[in-house]
PDB file of C-alpha atoms in Angstrom:
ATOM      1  CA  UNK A1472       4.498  -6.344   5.652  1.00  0.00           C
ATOM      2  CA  UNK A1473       4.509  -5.607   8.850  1.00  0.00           C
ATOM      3  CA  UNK A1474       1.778  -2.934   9.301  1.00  0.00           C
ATOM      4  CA  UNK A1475       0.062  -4.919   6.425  1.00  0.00           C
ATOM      5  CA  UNK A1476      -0.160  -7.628   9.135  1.00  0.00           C
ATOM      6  CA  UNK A1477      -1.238  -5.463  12.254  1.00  0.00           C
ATOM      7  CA  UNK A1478      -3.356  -2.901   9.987  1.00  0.00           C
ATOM      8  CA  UNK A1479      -5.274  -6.555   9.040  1.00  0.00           C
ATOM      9  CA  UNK A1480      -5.297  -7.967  12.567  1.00  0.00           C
ATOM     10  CA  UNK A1481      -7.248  -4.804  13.683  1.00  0.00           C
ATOM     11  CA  UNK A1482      -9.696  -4.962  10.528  1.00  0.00           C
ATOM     12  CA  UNK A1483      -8.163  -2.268   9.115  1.00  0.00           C
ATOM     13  CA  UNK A1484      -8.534  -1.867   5.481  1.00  0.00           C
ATOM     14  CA  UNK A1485      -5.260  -1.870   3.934  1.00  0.00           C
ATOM     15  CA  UNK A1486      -5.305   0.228   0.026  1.00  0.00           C
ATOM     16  CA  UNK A1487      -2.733   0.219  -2.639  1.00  0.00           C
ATOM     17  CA  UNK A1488      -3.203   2.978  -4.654  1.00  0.00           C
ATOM     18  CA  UNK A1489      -1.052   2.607  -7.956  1.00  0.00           C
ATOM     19  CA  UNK A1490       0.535  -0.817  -6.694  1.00  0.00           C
ATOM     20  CA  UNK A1491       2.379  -0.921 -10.019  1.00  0.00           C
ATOM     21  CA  UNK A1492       4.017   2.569  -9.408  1.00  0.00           C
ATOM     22  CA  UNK A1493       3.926   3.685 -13.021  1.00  0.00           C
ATOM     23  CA  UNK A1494       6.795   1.874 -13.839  1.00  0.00           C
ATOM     24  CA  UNK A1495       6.329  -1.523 -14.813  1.00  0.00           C
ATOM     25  CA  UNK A1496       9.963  -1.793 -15.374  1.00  0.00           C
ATOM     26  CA  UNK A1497      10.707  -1.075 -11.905  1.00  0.00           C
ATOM     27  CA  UNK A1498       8.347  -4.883 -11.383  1.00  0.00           C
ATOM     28  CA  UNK A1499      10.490  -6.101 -13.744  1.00  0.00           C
ATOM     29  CA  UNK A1500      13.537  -6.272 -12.327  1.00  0.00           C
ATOM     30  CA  UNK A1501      12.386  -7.668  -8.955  1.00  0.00           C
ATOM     31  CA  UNK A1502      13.713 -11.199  -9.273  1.00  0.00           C
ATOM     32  CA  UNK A1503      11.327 -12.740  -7.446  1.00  0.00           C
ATOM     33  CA  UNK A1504       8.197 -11.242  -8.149  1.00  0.00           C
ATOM     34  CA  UNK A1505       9.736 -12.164 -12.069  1.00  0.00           C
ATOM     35  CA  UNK A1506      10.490 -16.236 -11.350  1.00  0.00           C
ATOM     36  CA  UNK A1507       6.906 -16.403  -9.713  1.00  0.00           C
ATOM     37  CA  UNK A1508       4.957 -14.809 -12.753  1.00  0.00           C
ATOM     38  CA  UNK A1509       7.155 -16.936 -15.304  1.00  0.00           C
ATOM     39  CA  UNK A1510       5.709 -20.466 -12.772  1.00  0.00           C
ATOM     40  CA  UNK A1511       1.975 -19.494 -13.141  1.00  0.00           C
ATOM     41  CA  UNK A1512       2.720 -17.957 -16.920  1.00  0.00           C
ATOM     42  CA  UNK A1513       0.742 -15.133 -16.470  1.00  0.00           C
ATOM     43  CA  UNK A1514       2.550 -10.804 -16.466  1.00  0.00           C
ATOM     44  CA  UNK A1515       4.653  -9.694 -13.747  1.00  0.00           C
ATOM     45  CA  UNK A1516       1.853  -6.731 -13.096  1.00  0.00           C
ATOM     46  CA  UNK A1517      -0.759  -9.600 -12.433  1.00  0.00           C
ATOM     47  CA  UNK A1518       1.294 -11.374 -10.144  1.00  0.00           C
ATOM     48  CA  UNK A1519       1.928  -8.156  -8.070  1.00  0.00           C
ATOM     49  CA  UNK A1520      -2.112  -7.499  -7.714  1.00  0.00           C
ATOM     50  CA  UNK A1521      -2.425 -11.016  -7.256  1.00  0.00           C
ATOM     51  CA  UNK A1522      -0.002 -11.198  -4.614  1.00  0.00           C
ATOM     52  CA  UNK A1523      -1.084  -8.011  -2.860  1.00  0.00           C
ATOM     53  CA  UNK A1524      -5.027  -9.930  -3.271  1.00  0.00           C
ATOM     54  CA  UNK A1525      -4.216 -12.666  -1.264  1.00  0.00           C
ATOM     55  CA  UNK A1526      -2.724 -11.038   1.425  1.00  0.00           C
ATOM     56  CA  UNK A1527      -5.938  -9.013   2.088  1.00  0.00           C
ATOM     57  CA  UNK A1528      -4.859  -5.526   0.480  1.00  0.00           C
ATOM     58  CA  UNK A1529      -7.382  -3.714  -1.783  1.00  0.00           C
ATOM     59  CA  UNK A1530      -5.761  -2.951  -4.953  1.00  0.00           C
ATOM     60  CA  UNK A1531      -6.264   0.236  -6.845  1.00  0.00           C
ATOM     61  CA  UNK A1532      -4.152   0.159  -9.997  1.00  0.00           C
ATOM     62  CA  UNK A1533      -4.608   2.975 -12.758  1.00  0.00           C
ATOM     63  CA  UNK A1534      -3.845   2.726 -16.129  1.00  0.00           C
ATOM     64  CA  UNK A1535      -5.018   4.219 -19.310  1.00  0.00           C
ATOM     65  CA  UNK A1536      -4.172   0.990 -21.438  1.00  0.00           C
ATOM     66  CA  UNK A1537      -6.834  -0.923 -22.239  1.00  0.00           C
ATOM     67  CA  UNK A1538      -4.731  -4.038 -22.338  1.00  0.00           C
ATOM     68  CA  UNK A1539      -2.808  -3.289 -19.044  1.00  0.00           C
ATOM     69  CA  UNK A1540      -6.893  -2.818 -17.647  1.00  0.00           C
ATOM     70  CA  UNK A1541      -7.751  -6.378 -18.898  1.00  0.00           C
ATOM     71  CA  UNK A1542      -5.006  -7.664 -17.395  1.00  0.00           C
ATOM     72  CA  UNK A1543      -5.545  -6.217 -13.793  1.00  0.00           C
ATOM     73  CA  UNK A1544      -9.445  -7.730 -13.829  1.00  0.00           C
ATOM     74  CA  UNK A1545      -7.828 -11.245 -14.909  1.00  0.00           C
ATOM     75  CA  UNK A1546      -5.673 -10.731 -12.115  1.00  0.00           C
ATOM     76  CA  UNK A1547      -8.131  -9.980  -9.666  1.00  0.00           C
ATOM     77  CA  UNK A1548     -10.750 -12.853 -11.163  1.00  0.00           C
ATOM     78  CA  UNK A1549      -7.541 -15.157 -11.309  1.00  0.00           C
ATOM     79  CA  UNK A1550      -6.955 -18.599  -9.688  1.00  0.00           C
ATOM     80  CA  UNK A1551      -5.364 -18.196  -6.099  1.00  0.00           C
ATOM     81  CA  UNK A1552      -1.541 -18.740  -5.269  1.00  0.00           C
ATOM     82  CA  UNK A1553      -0.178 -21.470  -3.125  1.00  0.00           C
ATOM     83  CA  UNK A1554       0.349 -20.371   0.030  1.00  0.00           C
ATOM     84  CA  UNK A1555       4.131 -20.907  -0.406  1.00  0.00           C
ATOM     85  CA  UNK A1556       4.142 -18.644  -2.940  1.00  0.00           C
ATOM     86  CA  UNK A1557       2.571 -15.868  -0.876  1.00  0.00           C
ATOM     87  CA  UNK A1558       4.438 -15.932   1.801  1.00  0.00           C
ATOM     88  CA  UNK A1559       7.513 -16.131  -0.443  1.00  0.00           C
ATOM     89  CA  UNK A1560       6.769 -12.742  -2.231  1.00  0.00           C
ATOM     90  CA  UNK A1561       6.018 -11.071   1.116  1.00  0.00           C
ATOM     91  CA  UNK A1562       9.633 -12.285   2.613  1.00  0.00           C
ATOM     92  CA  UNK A1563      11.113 -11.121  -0.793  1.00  0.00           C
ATOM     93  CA  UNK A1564       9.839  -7.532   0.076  1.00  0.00           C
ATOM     94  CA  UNK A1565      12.247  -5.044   0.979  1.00  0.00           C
ATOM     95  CA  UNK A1566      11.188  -3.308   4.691  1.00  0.00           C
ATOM     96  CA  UNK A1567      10.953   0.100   4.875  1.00  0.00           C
ATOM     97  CA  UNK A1568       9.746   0.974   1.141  1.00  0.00           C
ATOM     98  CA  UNK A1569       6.023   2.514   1.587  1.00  0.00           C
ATOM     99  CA  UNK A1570       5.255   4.987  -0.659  1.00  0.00           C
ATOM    100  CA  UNK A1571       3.395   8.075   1.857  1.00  0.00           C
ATOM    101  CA  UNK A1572       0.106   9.318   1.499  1.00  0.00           C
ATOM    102  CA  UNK A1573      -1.113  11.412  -1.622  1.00  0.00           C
ATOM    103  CA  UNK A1574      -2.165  14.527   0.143  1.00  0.00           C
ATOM    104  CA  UNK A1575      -2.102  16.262  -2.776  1.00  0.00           C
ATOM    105  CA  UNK A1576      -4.964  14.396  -4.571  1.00  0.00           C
ATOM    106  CA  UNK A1577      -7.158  15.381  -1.653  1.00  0.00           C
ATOM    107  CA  UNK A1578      -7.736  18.823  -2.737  1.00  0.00           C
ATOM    108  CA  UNK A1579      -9.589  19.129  -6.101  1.00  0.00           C
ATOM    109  CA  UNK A1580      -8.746  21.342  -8.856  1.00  0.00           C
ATOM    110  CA  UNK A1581     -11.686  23.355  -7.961  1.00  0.00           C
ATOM    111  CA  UNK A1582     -10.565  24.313  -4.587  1.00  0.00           C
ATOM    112  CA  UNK A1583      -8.739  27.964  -4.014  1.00  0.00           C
ATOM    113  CA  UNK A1584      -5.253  28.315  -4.144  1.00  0.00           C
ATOM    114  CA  UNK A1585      -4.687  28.621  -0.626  1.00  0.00           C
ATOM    115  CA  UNK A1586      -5.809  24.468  -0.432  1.00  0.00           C
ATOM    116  CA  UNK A1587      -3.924  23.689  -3.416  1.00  0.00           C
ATOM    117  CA  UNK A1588      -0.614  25.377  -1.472  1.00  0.00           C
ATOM    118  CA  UNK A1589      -1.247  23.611   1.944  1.00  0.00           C
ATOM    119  CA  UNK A1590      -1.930  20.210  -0.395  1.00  0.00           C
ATOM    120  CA  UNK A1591       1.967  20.887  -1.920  1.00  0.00           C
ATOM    121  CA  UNK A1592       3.043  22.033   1.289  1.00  0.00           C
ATOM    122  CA  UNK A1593       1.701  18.702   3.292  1.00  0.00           C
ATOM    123  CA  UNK A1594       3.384  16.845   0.487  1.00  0.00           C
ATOM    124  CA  UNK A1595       7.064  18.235   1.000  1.00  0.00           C
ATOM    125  CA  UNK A1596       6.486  17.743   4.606  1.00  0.00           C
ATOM    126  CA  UNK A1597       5.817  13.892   4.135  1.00  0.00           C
ATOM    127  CA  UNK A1598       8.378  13.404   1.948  1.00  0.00           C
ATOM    128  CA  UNK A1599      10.912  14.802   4.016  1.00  0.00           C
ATOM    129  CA  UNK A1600       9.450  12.395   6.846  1.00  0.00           C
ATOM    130  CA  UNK A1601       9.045   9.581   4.980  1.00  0.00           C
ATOM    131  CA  UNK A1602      12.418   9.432   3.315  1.00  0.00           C
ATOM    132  CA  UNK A1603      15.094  11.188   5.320  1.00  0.00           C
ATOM    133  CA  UNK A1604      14.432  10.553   8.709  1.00  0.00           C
ATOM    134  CA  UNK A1605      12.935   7.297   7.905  1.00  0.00           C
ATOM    135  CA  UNK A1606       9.717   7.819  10.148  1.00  0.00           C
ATOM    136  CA  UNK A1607       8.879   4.431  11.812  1.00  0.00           C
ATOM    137  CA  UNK A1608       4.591   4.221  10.549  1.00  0.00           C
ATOM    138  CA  UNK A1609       4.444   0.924  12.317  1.00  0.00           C
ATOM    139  CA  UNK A1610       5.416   2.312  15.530  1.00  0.00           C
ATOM    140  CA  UNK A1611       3.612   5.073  15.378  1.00  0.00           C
ATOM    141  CA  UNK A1612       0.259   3.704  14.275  1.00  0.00           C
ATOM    142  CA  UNK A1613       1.099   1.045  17.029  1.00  0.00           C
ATOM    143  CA  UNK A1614       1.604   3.768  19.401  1.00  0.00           C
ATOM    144  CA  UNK A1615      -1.815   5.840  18.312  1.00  0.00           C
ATOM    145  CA  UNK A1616      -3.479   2.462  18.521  1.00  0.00           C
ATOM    146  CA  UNK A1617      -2.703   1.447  22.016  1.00  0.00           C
ATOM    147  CA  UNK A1618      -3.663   5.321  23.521  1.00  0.00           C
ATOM    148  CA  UNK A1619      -6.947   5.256  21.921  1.00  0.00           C
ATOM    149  CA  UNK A1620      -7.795   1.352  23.312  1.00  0.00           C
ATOM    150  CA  UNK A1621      -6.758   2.500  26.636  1.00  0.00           C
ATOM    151  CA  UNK A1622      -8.650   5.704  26.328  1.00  0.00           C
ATOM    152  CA  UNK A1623     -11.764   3.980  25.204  1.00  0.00           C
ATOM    153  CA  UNK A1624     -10.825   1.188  27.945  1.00  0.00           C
ATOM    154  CA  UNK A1625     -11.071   3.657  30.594  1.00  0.00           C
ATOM    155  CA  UNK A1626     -14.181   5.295  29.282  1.00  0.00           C
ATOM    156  CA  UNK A1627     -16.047   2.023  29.312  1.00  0.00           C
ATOM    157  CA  UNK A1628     -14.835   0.773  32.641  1.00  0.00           C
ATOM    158  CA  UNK A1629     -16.434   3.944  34.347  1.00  0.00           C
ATOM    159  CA  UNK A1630     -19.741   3.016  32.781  1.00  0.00           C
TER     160      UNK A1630
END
């Protein structure tokens, strides 16, 4: 939530690509999110996109269903949440779990095999990052952030 927060704060477009992680079960089981849906009667699934809505993340969800479909447009033309109820879900988050970029889905099927290989190789790289030594993104996109206002600081100031 954090780099939700500053990513948003610096007009940063925040996207969730697959918030529903291709396991609804896994949404499920999340206590919260579960209580929430069961107040405004309406899936689990819609009250993740909803939730992820009204805190100013684009939502990308994928699904082949055409009933799980229908349900992520209500969800996105759906009535807004109290506040309370926002802010609730995004304390009930667990820190730490962001899912790390899909590097692989850059290169297209069409490209040569040398692209494909650097694609899987990028991937193994960021998921040894992301999930063993527990990279810090918030720090460092803090950290890339502040350089490149002082850099562009400096270059206006001798104008």
């Amino acid at each position: 939530s954090a780099l939700v927060a500053w990513c948003l704060s610096k007009k940063i477009a925040v996207v969730a690509w697959g918030p529903l992680a291709s396991g609804r079960g896994r949404l499920a089981e999340d206590q919260v999110l579960w209580t929430t849906a069961n107040m405004h009667q309406v899936s689990v699934p819609r009250m993740a996109l909803r939730w992820n809505l009204e805190r100013g993340v684009c939502v990308v969800p994928r699904s082949a269903n055409p009933e799980h479909v229908r349900d992520c447009l209500e969800a996105a033309a759906g009535p807004k949440l109290p506040k309370a109820d926002v802010e609730l879900l995004t304390r009930s988050r667990p820190e730490g779990r962001r899912r790390f970029p899909d590097v692989i889905g850059v290169w297209p099927a069409s490209a040569n095999v040398v692209c494909r290989l650097l694609g899987w190789w990028l991937h193994v790289l960021f998921s040894v990052l992301f999930r063993v030594c527990s990279v810090d993104v918030v720090a460092l996109a803090k950290r890339r952030a502040i350089k490149r206002e002082a850099t562009y600081a400096a270059f206006v100031k001798e104008r």
